PDB file of C-alpha atoms and ligand atoms in Angstrom:
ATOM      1  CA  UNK A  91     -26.409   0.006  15.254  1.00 94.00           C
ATOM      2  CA  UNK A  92     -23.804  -0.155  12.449  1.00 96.00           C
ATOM      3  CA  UNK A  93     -25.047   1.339   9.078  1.00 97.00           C
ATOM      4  CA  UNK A  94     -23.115   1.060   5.599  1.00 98.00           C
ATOM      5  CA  UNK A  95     -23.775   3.947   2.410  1.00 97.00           C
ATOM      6  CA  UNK A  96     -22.971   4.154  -0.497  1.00 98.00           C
ATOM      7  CA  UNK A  97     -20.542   7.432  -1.502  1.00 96.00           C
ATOM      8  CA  UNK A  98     -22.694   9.593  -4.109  1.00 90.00           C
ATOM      9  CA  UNK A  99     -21.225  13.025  -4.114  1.00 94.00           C
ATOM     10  CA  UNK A 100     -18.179  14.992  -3.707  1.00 94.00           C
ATOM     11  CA  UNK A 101     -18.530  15.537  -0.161  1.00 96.00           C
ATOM     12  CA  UNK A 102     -18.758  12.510   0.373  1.00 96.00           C
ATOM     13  CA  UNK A 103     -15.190  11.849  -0.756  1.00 97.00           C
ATOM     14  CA  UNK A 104     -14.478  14.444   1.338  1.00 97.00           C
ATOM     15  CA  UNK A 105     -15.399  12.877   4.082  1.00 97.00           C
ATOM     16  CA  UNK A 106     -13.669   9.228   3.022  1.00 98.00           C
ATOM     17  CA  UNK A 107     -10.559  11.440   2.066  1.00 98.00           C
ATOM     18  CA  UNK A 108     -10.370  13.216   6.105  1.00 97.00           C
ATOM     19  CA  UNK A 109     -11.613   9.056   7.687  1.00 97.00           C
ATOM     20  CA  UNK A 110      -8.606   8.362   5.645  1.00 98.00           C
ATOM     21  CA  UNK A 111      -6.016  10.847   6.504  1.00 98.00           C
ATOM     22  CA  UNK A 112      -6.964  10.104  10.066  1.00 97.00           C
ATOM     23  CA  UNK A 113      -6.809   6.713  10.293  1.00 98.00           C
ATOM     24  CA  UNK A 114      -4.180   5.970   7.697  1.00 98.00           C
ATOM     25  CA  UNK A 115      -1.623   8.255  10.078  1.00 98.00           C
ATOM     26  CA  UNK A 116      -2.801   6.474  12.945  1.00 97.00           C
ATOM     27  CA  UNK A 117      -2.286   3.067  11.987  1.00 97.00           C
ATOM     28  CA  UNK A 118       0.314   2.603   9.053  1.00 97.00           C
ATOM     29  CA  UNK A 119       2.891   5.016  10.167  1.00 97.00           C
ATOM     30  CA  UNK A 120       4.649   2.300  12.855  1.00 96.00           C
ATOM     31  CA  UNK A 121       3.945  -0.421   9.575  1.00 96.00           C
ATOM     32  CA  UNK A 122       5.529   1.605   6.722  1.00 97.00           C
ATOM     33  CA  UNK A 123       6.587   5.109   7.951  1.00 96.00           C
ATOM     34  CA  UNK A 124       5.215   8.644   7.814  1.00 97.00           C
ATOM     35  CA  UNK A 125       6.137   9.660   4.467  1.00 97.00           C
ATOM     36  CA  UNK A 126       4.663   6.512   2.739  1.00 97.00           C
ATOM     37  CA  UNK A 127       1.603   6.869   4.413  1.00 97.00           C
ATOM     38  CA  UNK A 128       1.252  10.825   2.781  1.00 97.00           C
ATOM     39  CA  UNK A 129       2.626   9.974  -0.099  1.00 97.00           C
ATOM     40  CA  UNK A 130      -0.014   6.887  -0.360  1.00 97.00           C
ATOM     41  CA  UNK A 131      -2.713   9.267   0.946  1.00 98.00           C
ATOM     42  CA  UNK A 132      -1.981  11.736  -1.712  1.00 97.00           C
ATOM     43  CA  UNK A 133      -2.435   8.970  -4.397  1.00 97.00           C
ATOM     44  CA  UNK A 134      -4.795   7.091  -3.646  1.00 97.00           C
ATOM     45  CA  UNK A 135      -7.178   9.105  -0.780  1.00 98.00           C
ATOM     46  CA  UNK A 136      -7.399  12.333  -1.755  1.00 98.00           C
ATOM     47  CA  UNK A 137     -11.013  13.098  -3.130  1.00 97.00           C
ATOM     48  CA  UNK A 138      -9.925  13.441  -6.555  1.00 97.00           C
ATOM     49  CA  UNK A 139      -8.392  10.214  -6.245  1.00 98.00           C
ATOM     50  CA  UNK A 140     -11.318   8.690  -5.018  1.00 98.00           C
ATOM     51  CA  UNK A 141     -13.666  10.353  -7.669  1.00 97.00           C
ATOM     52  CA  UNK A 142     -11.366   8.721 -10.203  1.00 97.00           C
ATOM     53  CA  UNK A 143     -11.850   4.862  -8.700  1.00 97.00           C
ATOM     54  CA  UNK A 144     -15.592   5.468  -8.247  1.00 97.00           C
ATOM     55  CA  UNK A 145     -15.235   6.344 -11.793  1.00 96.00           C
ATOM     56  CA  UNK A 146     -13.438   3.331 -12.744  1.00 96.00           C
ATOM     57  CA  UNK A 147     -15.929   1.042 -10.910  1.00 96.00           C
ATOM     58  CA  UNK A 148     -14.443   1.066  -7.442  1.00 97.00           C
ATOM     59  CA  UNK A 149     -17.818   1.254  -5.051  1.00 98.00           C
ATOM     60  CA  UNK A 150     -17.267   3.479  -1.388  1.00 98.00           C
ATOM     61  CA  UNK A 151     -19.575   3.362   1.082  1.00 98.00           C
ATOM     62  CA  UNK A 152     -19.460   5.106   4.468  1.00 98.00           C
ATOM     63  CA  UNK A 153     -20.161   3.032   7.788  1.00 98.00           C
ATOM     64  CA  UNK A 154     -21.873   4.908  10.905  1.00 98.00           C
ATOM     65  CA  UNK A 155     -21.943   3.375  14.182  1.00 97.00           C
ATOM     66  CA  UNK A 156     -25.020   4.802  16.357  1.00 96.00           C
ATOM     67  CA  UNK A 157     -25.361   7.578  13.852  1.00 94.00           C
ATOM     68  CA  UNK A 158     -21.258   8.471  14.421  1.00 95.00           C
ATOM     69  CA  UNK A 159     -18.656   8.415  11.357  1.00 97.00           C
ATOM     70  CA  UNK A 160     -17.281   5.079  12.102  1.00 97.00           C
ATOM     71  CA  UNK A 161     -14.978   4.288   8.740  1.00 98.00           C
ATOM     72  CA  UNK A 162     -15.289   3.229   5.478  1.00 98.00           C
ATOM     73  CA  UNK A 163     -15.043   0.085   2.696  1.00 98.00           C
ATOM     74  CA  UNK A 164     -14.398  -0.005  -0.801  1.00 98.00           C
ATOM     75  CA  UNK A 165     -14.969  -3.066  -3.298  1.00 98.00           C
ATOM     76  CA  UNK A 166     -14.760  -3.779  -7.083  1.00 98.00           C
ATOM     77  CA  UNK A 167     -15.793  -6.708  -9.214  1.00 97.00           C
ATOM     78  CA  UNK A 168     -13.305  -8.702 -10.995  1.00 96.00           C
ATOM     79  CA  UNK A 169     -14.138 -11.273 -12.771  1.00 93.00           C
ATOM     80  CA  UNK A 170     -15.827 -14.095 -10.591  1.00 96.00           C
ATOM     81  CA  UNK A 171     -14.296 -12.209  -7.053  1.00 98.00           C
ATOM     82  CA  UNK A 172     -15.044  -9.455  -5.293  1.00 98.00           C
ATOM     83  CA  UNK A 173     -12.477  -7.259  -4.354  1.00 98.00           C
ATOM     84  CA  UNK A 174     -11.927  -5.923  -1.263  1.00 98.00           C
ATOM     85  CA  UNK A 175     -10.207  -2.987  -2.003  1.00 98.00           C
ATOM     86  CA  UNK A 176     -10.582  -0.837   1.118  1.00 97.00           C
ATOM     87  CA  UNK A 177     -11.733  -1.429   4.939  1.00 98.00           C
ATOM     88  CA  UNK A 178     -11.145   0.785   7.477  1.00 98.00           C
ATOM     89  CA  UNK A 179     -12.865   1.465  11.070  1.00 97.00           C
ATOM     90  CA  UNK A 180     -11.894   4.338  13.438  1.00 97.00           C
ATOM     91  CA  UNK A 181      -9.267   3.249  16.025  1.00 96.00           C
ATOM     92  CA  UNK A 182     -11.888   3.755  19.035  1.00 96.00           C
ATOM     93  CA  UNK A 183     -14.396   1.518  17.361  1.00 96.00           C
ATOM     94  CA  UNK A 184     -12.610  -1.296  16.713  1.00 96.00           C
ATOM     95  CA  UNK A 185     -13.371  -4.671  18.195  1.00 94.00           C
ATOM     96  CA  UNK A 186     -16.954  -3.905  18.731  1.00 95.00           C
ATOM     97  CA  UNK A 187     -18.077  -6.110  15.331  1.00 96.00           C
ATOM     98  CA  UNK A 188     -18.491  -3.137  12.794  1.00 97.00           C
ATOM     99  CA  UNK A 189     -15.965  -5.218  11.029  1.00 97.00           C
ATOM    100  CA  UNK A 190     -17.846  -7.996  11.065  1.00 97.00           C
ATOM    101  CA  UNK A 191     -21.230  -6.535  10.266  1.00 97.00           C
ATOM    102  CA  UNK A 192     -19.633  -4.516   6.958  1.00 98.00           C
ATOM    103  CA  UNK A 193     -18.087  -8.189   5.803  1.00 98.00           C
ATOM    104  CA  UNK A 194     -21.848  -9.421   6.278  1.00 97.00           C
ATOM    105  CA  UNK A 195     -22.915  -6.356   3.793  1.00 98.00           C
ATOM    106  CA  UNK A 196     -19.415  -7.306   1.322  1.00 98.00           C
ATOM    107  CA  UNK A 197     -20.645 -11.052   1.189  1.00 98.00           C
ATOM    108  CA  UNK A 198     -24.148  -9.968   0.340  1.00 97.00           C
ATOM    109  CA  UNK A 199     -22.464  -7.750  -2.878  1.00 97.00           C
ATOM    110  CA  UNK A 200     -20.733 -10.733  -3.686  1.00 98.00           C
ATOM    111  CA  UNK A 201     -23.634 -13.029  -3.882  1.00 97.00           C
ATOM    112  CA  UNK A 202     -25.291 -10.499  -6.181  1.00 96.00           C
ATOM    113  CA  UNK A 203     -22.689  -9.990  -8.013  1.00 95.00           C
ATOM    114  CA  UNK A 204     -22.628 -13.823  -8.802  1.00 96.00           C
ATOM    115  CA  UNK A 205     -19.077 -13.910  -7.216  1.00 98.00           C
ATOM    116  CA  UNK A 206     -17.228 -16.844  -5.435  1.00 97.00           C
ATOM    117  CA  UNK A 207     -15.324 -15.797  -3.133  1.00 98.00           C
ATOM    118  CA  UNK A 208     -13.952 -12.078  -1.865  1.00 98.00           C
ATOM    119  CA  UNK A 209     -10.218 -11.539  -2.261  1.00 98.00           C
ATOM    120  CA  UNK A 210      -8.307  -8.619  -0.709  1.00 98.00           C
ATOM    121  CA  UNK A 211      -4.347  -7.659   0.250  1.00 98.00           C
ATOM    122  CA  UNK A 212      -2.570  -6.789   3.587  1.00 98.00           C
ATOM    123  CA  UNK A 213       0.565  -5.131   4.043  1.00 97.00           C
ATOM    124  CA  UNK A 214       2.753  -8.467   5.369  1.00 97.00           C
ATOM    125  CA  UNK A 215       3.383  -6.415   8.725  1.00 97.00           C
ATOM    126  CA  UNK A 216      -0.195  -5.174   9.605  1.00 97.00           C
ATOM    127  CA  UNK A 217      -0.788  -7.934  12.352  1.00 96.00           C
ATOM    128  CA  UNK A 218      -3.711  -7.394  13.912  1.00 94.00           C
ATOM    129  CA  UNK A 219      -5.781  -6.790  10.492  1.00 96.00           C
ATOM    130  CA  UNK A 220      -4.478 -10.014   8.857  1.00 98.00           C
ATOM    131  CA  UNK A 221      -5.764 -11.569  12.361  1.00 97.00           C
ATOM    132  CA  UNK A 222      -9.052 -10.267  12.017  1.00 96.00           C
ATOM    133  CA  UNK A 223      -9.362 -10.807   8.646  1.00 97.00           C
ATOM    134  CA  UNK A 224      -8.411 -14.673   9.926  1.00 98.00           C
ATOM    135  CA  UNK A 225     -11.099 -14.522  12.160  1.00 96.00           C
ATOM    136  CA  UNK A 226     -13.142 -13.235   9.585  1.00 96.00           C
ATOM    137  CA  UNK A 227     -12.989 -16.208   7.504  1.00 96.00           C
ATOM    138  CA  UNK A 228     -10.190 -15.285   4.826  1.00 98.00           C
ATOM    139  CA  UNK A 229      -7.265 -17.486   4.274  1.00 98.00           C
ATOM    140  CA  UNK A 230      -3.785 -16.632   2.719  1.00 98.00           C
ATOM    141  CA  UNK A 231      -3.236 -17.319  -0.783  1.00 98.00           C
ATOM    142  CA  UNK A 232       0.209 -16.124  -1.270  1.00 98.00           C
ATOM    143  CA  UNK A 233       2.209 -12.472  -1.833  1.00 98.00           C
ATOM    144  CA  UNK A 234       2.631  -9.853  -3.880  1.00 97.00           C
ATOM    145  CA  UNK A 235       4.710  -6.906  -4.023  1.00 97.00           C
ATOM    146  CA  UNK A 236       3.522  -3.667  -5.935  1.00 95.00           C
ATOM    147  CA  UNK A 237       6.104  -0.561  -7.027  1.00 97.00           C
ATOM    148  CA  UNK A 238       3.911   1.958  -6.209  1.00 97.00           C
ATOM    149  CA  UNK A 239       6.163   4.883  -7.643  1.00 95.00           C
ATOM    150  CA  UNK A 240       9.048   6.855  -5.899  1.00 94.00           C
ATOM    151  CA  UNK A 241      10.867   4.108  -4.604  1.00 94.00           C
ATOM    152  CA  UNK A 242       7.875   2.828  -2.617  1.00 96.00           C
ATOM    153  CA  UNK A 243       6.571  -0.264  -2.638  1.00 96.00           C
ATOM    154  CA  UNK A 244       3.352  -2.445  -1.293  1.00 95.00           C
ATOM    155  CA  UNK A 245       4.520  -5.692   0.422  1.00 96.00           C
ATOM    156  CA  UNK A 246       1.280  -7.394   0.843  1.00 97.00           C
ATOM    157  CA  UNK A 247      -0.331 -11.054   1.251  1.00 98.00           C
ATOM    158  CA  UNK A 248      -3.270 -11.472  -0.613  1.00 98.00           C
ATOM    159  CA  UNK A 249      -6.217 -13.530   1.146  1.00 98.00           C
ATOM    160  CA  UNK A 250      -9.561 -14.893   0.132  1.00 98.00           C
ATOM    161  CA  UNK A 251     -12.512 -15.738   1.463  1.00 98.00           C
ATOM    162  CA  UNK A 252     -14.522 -18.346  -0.584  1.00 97.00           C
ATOM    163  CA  UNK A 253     -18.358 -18.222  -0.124  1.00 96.00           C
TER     164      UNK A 253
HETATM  165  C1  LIG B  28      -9.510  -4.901  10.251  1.00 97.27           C
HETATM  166  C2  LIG B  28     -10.710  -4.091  10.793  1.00 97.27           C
HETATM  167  C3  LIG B  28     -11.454  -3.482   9.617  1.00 97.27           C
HETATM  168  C4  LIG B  28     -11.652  -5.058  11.539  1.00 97.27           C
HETATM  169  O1  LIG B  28     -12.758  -4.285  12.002  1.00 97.27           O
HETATM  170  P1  LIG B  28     -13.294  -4.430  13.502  1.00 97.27           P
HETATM  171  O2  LIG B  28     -14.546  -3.643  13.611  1.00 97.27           O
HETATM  172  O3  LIG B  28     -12.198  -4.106  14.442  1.00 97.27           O
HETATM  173  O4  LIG B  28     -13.631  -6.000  13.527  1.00 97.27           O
HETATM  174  P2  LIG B  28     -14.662  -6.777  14.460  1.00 97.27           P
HETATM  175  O5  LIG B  28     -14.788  -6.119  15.784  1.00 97.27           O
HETATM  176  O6  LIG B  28     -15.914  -7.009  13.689  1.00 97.27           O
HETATM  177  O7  LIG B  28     -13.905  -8.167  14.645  1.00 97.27           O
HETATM  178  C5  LIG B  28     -13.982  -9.175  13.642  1.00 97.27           C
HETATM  179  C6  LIG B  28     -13.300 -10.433  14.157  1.00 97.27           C
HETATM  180  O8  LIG B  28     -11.891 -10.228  14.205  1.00 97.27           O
HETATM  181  C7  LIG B  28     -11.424 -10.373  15.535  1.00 97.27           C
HETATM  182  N1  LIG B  28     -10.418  -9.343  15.747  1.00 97.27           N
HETATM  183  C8  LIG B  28     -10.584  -8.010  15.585  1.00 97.27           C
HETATM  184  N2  LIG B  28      -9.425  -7.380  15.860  1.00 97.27           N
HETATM  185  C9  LIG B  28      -8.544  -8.349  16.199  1.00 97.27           C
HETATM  186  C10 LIG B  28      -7.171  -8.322  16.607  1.00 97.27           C
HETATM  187  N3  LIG B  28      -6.497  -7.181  16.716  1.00 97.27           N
HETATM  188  N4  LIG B  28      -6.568  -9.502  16.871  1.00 97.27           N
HETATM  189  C11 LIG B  28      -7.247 -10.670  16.765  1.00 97.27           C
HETATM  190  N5  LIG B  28      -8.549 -10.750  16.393  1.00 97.27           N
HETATM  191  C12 LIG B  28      -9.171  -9.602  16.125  1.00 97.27           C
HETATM  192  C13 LIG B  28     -12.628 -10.182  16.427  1.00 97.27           C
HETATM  193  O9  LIG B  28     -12.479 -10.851  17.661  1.00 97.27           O
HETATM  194  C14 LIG B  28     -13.717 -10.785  15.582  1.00 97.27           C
HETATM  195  O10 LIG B  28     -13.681 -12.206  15.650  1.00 97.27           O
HETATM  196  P3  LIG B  28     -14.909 -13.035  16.271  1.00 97.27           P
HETATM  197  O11 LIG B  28     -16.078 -12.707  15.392  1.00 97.27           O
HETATM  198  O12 LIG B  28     -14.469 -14.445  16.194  1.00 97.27           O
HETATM  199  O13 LIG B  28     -15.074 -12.482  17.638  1.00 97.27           O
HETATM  200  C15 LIG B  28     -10.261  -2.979  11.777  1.00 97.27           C
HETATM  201  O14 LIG B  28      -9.600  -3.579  12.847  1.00 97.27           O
HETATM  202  C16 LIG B  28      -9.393  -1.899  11.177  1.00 97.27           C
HETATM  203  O15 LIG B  28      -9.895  -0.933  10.624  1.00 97.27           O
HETATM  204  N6  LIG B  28      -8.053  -2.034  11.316  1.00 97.27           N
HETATM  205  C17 LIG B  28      -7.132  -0.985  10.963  1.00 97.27           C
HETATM  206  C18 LIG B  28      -7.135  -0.636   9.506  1.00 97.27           C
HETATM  207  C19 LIG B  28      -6.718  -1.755   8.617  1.00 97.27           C
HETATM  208  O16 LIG B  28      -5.637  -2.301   8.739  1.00 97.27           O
HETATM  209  N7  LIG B  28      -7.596  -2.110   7.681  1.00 97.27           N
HETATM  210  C20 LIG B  28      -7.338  -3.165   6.747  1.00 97.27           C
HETATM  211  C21 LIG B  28      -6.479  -2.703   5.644  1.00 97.27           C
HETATM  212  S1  LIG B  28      -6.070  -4.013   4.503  1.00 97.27           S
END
């Protein structure tokens, strides 16, 4: 059984901030190299960092998979879309629907939130996400590219899914 929390304390962004440094090496270090991925991790998932976006109005929540750690999501209103910021499941879990069963929890915040469709970005190169997101129901709605700071960049497509 896959279960989705919200993040309420600072250990809790201790624990998104060690998902994070786990899967982040893992997976985007053959997209965009080791020292982007810790330079990335140092900006934007440390637990400070992540104290700061929960401050902002970013919303974490922790998913468990038969009571184990299994990942985590992140979303943020704006304006009439909901953002999906963050999404990440454990490399051993994958492909058994957690995906699937947090996007059922991120369309429910959406309708709540009075929003019309959920809109998220991909690095260009990460394949087998922008499949699953595919599969998932989100379409591609063009690219962006953001300078991230010290000579780094984020090549991504952004996608929706309308509800
Ligand atoms: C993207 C991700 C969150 C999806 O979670 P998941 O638990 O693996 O997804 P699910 O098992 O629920 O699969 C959802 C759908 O995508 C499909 N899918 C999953 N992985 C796929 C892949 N590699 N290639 C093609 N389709 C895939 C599944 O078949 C399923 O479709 P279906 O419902 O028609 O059967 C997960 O793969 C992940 O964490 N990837 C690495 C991190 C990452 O890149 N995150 C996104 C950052 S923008």
């Amino acid at each position: 059984m896959t279960e989705i929390r919200i993040v309420k304390n600072k250990d809790d962004c201790h624990t998104i901030a060690q998902l994070a440094n786990l899967i982040w090496h893992e997976h985007y270090t053959p997209i965009i190299g080791v020292d982007q991925v810790e330079y990335m991790l140092t900006k934007f998932q440390s637990p400070e960092a992540i104290s700061t976006q929960i401050e902002d109005g970013y919303m974490y929540y922790i998913i468990s998979h038969n009571q184990n750690l299994a990942g985590y999501l992140s979303i943020k209103k704006k304006n009439t879309s909901l953002f999906l910021s963050k999404i990440y499941v454990s490399k051993d879990l994958r492909g058994l629907g957690i995906g699937k069963t947090a996007l059922n929890f991120i369309e429910q915040e959406a309708i709540n939130n009075r929003c019309q469709s959920i809109t998220l970005t991909v690095n260009r190169h990460n394949t087998h996400s922008i499949k699953a997101y595919e599969k998932l129901g989100f379409i591609k709605t063009g690219t962006v590219v953001q300078d991230i700071g010290q000579g780094y960049v984020m090549d991504d497509y952004t996608m929706e899914r309308f509800l």
